[in-house]
mmCIF file of C-alpha atoms and ligand atoms in Angstrom:
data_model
loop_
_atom_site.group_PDB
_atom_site.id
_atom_site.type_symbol
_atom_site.label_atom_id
_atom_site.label_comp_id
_atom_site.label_asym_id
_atom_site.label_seq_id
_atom_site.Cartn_x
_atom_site.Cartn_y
_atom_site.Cartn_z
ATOM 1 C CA UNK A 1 27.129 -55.771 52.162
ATOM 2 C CA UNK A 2 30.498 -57.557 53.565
ATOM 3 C CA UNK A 3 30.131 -60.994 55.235
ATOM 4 C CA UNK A 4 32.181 -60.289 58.266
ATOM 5 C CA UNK A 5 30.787 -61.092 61.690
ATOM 6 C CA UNK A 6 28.854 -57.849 61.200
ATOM 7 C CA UNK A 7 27.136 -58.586 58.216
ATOM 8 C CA UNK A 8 26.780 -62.192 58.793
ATOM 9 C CA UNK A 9 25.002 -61.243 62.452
ATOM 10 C CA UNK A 10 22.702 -58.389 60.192
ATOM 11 C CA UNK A 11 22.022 -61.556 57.789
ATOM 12 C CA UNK A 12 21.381 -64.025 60.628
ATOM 13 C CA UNK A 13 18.556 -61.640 62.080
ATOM 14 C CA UNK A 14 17.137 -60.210 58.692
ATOM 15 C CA UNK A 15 16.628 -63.418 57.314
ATOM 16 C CA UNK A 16 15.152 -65.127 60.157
ATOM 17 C CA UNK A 17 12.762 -62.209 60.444
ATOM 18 C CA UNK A 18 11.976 -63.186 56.793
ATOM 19 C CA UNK A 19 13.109 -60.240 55.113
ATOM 20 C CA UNK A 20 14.400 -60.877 51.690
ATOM 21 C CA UNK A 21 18.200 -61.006 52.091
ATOM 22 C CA UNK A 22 20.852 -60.933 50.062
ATOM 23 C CA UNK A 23 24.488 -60.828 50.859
ATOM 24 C CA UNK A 24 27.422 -59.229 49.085
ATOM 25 C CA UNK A 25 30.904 -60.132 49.928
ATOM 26 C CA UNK A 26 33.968 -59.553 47.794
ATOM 27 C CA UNK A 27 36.219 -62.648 49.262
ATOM 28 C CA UNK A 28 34.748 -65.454 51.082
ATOM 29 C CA UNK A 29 32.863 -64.910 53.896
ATOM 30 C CA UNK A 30 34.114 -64.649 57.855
ATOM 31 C CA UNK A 31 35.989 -61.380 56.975
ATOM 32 C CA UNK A 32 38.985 -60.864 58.967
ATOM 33 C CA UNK A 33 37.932 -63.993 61.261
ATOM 34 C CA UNK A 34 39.167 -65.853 58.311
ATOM 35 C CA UNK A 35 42.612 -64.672 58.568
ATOM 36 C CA UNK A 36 42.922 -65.288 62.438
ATOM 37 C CA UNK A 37 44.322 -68.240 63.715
ATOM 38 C CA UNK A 38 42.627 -68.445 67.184
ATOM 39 C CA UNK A 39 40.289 -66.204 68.565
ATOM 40 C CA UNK A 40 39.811 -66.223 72.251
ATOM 41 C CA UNK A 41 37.821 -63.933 73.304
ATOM 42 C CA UNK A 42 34.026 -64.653 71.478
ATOM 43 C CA UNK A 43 31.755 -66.076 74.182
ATOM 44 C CA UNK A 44 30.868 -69.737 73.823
ATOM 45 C CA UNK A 45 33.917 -71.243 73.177
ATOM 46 C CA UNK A 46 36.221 -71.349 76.385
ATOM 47 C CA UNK A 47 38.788 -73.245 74.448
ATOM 48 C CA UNK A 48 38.824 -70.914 71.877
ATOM 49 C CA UNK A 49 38.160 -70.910 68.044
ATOM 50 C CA UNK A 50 39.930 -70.963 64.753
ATOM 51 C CA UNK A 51 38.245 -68.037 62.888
ATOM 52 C CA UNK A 52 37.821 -70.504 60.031
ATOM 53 C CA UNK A 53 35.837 -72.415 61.887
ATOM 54 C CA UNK A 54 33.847 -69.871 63.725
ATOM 55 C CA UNK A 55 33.618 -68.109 59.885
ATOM 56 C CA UNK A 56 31.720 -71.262 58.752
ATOM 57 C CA UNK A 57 29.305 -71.232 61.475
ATOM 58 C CA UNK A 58 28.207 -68.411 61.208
ATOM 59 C CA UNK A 59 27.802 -68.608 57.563
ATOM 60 C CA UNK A 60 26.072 -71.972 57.862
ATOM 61 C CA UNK A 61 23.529 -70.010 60.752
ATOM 62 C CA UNK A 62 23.000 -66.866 57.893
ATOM 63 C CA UNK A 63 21.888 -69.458 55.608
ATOM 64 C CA UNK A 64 19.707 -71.624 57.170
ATOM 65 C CA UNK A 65 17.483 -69.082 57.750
ATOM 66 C CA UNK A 66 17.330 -68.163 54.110
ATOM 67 C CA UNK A 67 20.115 -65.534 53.361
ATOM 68 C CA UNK A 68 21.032 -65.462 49.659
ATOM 69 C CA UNK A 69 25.139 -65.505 49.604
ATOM 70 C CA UNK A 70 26.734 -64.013 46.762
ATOM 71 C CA UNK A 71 30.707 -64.474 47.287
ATOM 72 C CA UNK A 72 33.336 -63.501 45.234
ATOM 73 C CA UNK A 73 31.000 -60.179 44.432
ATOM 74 C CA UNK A 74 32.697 -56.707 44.785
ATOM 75 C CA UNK A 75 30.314 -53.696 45.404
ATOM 76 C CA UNK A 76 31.343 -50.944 43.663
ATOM 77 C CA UNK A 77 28.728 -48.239 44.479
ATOM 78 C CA UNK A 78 25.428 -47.382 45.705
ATOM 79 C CA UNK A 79 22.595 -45.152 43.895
ATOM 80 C CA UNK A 80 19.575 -44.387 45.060
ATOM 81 C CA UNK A 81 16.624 -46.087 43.236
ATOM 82 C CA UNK A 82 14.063 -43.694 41.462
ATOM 83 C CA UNK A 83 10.672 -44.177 43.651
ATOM 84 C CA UNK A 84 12.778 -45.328 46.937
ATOM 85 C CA UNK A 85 14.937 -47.635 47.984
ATOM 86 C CA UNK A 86 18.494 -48.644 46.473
ATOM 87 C CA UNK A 87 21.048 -49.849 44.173
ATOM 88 C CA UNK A 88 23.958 -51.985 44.649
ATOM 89 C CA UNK A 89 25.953 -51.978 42.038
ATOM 90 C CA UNK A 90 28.456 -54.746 42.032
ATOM 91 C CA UNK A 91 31.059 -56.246 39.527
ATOM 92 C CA UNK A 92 28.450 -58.691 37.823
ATOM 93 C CA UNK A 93 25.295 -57.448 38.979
ATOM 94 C CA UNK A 94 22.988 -54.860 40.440
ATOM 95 C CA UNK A 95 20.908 -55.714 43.372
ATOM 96 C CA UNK A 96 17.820 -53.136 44.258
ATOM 97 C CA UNK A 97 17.237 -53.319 48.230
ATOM 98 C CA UNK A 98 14.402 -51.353 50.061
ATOM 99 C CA UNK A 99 16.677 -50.973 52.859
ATOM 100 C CA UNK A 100 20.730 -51.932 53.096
ATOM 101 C CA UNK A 101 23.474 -52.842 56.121
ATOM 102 C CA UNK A 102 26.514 -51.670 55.153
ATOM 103 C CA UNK A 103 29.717 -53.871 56.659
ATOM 104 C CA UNK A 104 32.612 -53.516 54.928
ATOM 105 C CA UNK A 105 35.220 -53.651 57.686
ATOM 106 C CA UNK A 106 39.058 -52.405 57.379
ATOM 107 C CA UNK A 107 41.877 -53.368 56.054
ATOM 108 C CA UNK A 108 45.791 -52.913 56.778
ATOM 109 C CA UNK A 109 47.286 -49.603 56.238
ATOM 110 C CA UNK A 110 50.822 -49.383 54.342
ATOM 111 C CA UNK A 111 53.315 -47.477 55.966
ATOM 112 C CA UNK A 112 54.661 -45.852 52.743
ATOM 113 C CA UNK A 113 58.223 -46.611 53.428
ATOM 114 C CA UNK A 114 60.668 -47.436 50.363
ATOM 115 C CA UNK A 115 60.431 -51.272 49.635
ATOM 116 C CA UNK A 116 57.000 -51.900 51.170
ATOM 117 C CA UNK A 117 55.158 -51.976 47.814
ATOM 118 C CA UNK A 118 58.124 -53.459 45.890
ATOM 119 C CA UNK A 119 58.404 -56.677 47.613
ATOM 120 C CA UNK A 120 54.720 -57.269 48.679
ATOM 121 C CA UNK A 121 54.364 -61.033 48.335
ATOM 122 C CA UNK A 122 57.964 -61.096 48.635
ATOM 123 C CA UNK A 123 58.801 -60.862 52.098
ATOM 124 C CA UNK A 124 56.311 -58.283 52.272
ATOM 125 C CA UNK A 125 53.217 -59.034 54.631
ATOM 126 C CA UNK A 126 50.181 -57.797 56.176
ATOM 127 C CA UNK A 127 48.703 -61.756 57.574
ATOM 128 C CA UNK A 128 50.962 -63.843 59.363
ATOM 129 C CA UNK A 129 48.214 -66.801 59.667
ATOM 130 C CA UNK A 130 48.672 -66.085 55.887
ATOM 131 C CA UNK A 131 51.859 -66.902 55.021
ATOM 132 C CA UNK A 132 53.909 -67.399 58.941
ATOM 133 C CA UNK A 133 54.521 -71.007 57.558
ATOM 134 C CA UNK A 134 56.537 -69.524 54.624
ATOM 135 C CA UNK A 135 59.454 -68.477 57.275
ATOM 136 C CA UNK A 136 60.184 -71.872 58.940
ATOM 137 C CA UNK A 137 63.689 -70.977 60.692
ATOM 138 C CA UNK A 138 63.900 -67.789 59.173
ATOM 139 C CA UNK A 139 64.026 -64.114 61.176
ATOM 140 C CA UNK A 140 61.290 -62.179 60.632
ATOM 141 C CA UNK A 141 60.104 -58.389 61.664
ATOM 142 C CA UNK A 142 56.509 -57.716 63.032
ATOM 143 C CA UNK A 143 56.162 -54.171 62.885
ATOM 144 C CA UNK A 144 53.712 -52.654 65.357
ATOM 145 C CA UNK A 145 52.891 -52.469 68.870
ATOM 146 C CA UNK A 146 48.964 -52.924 68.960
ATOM 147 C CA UNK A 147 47.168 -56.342 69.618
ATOM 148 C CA UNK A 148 47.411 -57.320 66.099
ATOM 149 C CA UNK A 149 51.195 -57.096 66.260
ATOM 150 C CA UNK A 150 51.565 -59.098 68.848
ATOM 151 C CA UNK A 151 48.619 -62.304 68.556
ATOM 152 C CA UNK A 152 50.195 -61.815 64.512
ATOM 153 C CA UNK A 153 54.167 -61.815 66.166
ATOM 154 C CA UNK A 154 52.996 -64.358 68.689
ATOM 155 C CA UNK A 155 51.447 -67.353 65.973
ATOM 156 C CA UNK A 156 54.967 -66.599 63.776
ATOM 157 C CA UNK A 157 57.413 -67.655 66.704
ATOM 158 C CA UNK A 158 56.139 -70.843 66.073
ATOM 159 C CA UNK A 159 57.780 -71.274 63.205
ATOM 160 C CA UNK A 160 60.639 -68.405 62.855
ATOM 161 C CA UNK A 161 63.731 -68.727 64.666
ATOM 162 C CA UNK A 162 63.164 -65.142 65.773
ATOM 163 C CA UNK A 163 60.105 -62.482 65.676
ATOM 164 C CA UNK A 164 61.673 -58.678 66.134
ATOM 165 C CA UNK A 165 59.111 -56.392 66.701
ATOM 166 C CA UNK A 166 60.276 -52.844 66.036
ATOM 167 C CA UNK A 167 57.644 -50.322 67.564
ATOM 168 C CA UNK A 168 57.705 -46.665 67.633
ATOM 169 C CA UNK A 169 56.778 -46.179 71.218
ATOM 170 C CA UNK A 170 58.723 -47.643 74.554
ATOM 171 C CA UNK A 171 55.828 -49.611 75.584
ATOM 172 C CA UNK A 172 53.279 -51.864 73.557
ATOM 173 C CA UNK A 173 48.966 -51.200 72.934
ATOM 174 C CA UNK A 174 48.233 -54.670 73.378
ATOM 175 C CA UNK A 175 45.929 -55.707 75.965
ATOM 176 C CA UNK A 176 48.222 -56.827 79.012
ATOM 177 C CA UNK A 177 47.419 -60.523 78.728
ATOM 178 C CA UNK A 178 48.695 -60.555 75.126
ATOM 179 C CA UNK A 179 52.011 -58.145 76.158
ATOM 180 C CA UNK A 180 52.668 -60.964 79.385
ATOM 181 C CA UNK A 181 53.010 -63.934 75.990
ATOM 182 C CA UNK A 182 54.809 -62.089 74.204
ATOM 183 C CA UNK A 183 57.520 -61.196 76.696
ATOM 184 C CA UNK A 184 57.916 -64.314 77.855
ATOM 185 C CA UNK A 185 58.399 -66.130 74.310
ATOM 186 C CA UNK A 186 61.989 -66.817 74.211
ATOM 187 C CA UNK A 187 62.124 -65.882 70.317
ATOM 188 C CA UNK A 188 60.572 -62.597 70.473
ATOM 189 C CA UNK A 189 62.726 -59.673 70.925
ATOM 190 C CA UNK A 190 61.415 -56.136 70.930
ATOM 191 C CA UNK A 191 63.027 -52.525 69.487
ATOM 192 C CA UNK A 192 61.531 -50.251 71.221
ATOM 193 C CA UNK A 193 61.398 -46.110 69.575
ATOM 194 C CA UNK A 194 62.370 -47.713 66.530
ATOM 195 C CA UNK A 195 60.748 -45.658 63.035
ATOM 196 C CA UNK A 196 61.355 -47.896 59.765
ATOM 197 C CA UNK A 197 62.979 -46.233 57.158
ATOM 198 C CA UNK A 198 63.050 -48.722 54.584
ATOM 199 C CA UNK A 199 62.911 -52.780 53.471
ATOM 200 C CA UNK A 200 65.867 -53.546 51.050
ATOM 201 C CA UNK A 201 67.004 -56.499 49.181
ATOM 202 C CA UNK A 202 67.429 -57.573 45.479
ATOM 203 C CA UNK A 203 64.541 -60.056 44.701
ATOM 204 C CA UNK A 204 63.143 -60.295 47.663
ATOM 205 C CA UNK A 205 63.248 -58.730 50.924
ATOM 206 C CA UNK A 206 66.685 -59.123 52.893
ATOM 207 C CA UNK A 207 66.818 -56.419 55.506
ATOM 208 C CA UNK A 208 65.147 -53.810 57.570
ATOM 209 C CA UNK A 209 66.348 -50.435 58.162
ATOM 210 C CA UNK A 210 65.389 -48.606 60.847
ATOM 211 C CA UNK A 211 66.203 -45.519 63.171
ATOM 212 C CA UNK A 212 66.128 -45.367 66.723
ATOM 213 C CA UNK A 213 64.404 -42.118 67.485
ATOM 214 C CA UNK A 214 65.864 -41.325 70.584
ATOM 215 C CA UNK A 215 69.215 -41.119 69.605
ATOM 216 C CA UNK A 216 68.581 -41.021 65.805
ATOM 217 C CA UNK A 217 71.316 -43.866 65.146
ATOM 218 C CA UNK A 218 70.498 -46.366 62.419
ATOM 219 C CA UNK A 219 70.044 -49.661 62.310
ATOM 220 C CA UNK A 220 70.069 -53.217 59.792
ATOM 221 C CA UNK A 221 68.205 -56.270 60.881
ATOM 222 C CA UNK A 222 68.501 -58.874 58.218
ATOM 223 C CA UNK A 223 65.378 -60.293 58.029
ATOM 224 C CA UNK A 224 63.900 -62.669 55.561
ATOM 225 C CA UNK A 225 60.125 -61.721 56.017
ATOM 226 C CA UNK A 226 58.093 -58.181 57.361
ATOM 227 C CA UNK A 227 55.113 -58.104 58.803
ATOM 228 C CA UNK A 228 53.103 -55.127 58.838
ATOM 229 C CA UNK A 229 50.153 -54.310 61.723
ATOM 230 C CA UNK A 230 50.486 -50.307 61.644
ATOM 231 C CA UNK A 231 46.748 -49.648 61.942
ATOM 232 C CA UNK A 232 43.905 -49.997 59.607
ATOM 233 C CA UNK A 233 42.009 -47.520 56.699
ATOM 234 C CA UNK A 234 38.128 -48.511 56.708
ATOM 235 C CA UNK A 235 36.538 -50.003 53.215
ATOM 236 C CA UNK A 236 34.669 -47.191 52.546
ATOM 237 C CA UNK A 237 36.137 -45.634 49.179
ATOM 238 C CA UNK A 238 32.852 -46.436 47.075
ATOM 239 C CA UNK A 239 30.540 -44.417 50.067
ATOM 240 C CA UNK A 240 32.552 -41.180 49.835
ATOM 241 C CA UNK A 241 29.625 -39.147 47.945
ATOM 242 C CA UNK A 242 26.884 -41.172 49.144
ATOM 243 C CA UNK A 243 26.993 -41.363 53.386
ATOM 244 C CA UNK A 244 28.386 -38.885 55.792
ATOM 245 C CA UNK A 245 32.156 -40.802 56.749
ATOM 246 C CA UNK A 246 34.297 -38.801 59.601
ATOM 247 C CA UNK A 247 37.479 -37.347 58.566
ATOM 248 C CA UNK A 248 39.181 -40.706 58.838
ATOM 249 C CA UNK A 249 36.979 -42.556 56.840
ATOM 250 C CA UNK A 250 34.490 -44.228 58.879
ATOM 251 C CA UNK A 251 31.117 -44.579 58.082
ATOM 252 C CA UNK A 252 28.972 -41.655 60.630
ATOM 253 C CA UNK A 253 26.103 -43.038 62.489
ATOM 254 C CA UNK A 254 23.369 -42.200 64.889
ATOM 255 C CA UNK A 255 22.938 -44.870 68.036
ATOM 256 C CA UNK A 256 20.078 -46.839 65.796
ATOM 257 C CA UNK A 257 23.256 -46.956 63.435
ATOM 258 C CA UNK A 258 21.075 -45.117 60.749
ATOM 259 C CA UNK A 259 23.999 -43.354 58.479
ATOM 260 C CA UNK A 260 23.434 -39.802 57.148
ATOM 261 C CA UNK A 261 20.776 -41.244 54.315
ATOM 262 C CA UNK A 262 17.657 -42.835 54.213
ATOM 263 C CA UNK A 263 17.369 -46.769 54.114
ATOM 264 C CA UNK A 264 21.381 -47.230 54.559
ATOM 265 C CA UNK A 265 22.634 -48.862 58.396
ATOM 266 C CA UNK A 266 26.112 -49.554 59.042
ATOM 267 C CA UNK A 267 27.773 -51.635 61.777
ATOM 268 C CA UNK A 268 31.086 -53.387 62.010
ATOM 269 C CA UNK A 269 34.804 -52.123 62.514
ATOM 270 C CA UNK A 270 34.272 -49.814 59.076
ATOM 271 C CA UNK A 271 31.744 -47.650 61.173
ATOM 272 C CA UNK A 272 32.770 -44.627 63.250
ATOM 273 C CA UNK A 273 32.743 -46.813 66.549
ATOM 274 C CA UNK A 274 34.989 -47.176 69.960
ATOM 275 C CA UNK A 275 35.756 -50.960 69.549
ATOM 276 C CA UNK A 276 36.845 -53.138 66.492
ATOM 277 C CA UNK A 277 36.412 -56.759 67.889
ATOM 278 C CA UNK A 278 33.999 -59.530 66.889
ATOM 279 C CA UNK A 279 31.298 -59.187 69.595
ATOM 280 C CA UNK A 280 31.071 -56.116 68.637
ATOM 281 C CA UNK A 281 30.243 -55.961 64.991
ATOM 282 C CA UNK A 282 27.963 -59.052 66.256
ATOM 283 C CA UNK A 283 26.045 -56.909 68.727
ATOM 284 C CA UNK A 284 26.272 -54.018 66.101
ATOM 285 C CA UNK A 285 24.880 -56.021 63.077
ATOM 286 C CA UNK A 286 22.017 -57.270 64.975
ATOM 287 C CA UNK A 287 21.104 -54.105 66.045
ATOM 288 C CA UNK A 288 21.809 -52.717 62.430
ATOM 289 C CA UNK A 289 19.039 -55.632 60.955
ATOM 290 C CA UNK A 290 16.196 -54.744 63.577
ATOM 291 C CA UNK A 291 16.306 -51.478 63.357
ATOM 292 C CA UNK A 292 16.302 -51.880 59.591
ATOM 293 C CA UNK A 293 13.368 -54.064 59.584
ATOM 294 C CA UNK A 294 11.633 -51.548 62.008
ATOM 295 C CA UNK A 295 12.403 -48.674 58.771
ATOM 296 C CA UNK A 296 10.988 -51.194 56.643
ATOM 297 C CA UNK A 297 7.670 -51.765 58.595
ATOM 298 C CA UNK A 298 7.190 -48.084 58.908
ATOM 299 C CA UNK A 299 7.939 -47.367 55.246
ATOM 300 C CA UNK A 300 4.990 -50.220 54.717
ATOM 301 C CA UNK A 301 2.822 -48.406 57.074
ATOM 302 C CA UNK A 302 3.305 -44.977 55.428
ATOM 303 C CA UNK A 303 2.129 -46.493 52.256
ATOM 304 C CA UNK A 304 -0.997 -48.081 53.204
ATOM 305 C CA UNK A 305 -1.534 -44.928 54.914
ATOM 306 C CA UNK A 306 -1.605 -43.187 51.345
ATOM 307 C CA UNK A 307 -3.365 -45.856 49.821
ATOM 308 C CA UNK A 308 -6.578 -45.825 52.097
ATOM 309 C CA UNK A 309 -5.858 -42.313 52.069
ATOM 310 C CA UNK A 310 -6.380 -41.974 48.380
ATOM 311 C CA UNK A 311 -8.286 -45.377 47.149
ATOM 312 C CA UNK A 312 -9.647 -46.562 50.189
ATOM 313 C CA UNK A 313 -7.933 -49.734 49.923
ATOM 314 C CA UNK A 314 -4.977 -50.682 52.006
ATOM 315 C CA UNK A 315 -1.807 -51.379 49.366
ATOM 316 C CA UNK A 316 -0.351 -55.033 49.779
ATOM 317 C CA UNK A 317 2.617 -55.207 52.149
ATOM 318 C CA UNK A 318 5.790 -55.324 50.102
ATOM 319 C CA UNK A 319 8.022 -57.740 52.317
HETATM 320 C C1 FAD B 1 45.078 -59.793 62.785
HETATM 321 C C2 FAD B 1 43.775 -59.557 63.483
HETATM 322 C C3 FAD B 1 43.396 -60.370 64.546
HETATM 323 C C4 FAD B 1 42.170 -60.147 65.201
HETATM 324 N N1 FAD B 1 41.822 -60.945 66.254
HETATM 325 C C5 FAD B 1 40.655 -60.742 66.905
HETATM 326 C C6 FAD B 1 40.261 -61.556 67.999
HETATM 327 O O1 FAD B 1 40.991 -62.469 68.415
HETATM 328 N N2 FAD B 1 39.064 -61.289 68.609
HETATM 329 C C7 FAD B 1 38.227 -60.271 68.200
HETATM 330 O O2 FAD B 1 37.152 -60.107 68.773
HETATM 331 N N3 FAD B 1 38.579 -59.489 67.152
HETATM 332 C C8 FAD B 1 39.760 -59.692 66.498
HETATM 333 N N4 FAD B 1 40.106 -58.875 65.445
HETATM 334 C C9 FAD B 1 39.153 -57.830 65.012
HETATM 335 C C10 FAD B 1 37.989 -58.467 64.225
HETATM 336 O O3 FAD B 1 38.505 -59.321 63.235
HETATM 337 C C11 FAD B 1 37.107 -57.386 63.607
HETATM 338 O O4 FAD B 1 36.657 -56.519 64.626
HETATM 339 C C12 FAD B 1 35.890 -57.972 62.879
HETATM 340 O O5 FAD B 1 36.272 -58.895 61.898
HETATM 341 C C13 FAD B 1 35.063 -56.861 62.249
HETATM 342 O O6 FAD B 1 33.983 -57.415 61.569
HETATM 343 P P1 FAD B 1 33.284 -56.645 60.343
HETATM 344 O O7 FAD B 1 32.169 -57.516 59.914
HETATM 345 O O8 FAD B 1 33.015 -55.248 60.724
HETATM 346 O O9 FAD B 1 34.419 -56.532 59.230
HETATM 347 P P2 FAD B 1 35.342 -57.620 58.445
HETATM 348 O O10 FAD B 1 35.589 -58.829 59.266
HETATM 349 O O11 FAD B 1 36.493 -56.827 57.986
HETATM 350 O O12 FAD B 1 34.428 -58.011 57.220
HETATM 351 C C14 FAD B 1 34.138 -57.083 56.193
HETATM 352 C C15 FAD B 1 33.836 -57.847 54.929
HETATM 353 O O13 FAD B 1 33.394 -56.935 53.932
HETATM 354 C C16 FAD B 1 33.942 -57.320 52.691
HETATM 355 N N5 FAD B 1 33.981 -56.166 51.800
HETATM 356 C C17 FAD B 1 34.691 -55.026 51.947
HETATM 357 N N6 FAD B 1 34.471 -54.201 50.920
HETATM 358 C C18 FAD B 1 33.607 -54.839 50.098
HETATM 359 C C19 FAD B 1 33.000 -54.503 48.832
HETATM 360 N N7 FAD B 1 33.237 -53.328 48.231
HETATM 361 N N8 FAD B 1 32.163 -55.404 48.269
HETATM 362 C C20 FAD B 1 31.880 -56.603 48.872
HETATM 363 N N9 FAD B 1 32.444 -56.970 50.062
HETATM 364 C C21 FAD B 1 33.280 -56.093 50.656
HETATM 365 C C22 FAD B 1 35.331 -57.818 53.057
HETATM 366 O O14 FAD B 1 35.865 -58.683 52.056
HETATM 367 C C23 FAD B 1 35.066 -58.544 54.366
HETATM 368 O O15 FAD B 1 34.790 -59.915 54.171
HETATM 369 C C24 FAD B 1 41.325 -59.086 64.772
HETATM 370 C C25 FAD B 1 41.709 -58.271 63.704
HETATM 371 C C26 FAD B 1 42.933 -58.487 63.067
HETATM 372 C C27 FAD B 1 43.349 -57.586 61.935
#
């Protein structure tokens, strides 16, 4: 479930091992990839990628070899199925699978601050390749410090006439390459200690507020669009009661990525991992597809087992 590059990659190897595969994804699929504007860092394209395009190759790969796509198809929870196996429930449909890869990835957090949820889609953002071309000549406020923040802060100097970037700390979590960029775009400037206490405006966002923590003065940057990248909550609401999920959410593991119950594999940014970047939910859904195809062929096994056992005739494989 989720056709990010995790569950694409888990698709990709379960279907060319001819496993029956379906997969369930709520948007399109390409996940996140398909609201990054250039990604530089997946090996095999030194010139980089849009994540559109590198979206759509993936899902072109998945289905060659036979995955069944089901877009625009929420799951809303999983039961177990009486005599083994499982149920996805989804929005239209429910899907029984002998064995399932969960991938459901992350998604922004909300800071909580007074005006965030009033004027979302209003100056209100969390996806600059989204809607940066919306604030042609404008100001704008990426808010932030991680490599989101700035890639995000980076793509909407291209068409604001300024990008502030208010971050909490004095220094930013990007990786260094991505800091050098941003310091030396001429429309970028940075507020550093800066905590935002609220977005204001009538309509439509018009301002920032914000305190400097150091000396606790306060602060107004008129703005006409925010950006948030303040860190990320995993997708994981419908697994609460049904896989072991570490206090933050994340979907608990072992290093076959074999969650707490039978049958279920997880991979991707929404599992309890050290890394959330492409190659790895790659490496992690491939891993997540053999290793559930080497479940499967021992749950096959097990049966003949108790068919010769008790017949004395091996039961057909159920593929
Ligand atoms: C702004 C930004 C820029 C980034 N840039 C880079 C980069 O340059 N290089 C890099 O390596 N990484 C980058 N990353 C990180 C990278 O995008 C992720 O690590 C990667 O997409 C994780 O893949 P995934 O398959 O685990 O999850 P996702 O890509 O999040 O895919 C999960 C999928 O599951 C679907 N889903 C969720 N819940 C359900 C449900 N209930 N039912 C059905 N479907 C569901 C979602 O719609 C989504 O399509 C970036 C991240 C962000 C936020």
């Amino acid at each position: 479930m989720g056709a990010g590059p995790g569950g694409m990659t888990a698709a990709i190897y379960a279907s060319r091992a001819r496993l029956t595969t379906v997969v369930l994804e709520r948007n399109t699929a390409g996940g996140i990839m398909n609201v990054t504007e250039r990604i530089e860092n997946y090996p095999g394209f030194p010139q980089g990628v849009t994540g559109f395009e590198l979206s759509e190759l993936m899902k072109q790969q998945a289905i060659e070899f036979g995955a069944d796509l089901r877009e625009i198809t929420s799951v809303v929870a999983l039961e177990q199925r009486p005599g083994g196996g499982w149920l996805v429930v989804t929005d239209e449909e429910t899907v029984a699978a002998r064995a399932v890869v969960l991938s459901p990835g992350v998604e922004a957090r909300r800071l909580g601050v007074p005006g965030e949820a009033e004027f979302m889609g209003h100056g209100v953002s969390y996806c600059a390749t989204c809607d940066g071309p919306l604030y042609r000549d404008k100001e704008v406020v990426v808010i932030g410090g991680g490599d989101s923040a700035v890639e995000e802060g980076m793509f909407l100097a291209r068409f604001a006439s300024t990008v502030h970037v208010i971050h909490r700390r004095d220094e930013l979590r990007a990786a260094k390459i991505a800091q050098e960029r941003a310091f030396a775009q001429p429309n970028m400037h940075f507020h550093w200690n800066g905590q935002v206490r609220a977005i204001v405006g009538e309509t439509k966002v018009e301002a920032v507020d914000y305190e400097d923590l150091l000396d606790h003065s306060q602060h107004t940057l008129p703005v006409a669009g925010v950006f948030f990248y303040v860190g990320q909550l995993p997708n994981t609401d419908f697994l609460q009661d049904v896989v072991a999920l570490d206090d933050n959410g994340y979907i608990v593991t072992d290093e076959h990525l074999r969650t707490s119950r039978p049958g279920l594999f997880a991979c991707g940014d929404a599992r309890a991992g050290l890394i959330k970047q492409i190659a790895n939910a790659v490496g992690e859904g491939a891993l997540a597809a053999i290793e559930a195809e080497k479940y499967l062929d021992t749950l096959d096994f097990e049966a003949q087992q108790a068919s010769v056992a008790a017949t004395g005739t091996p039961e057909p494989a159920a593929g």
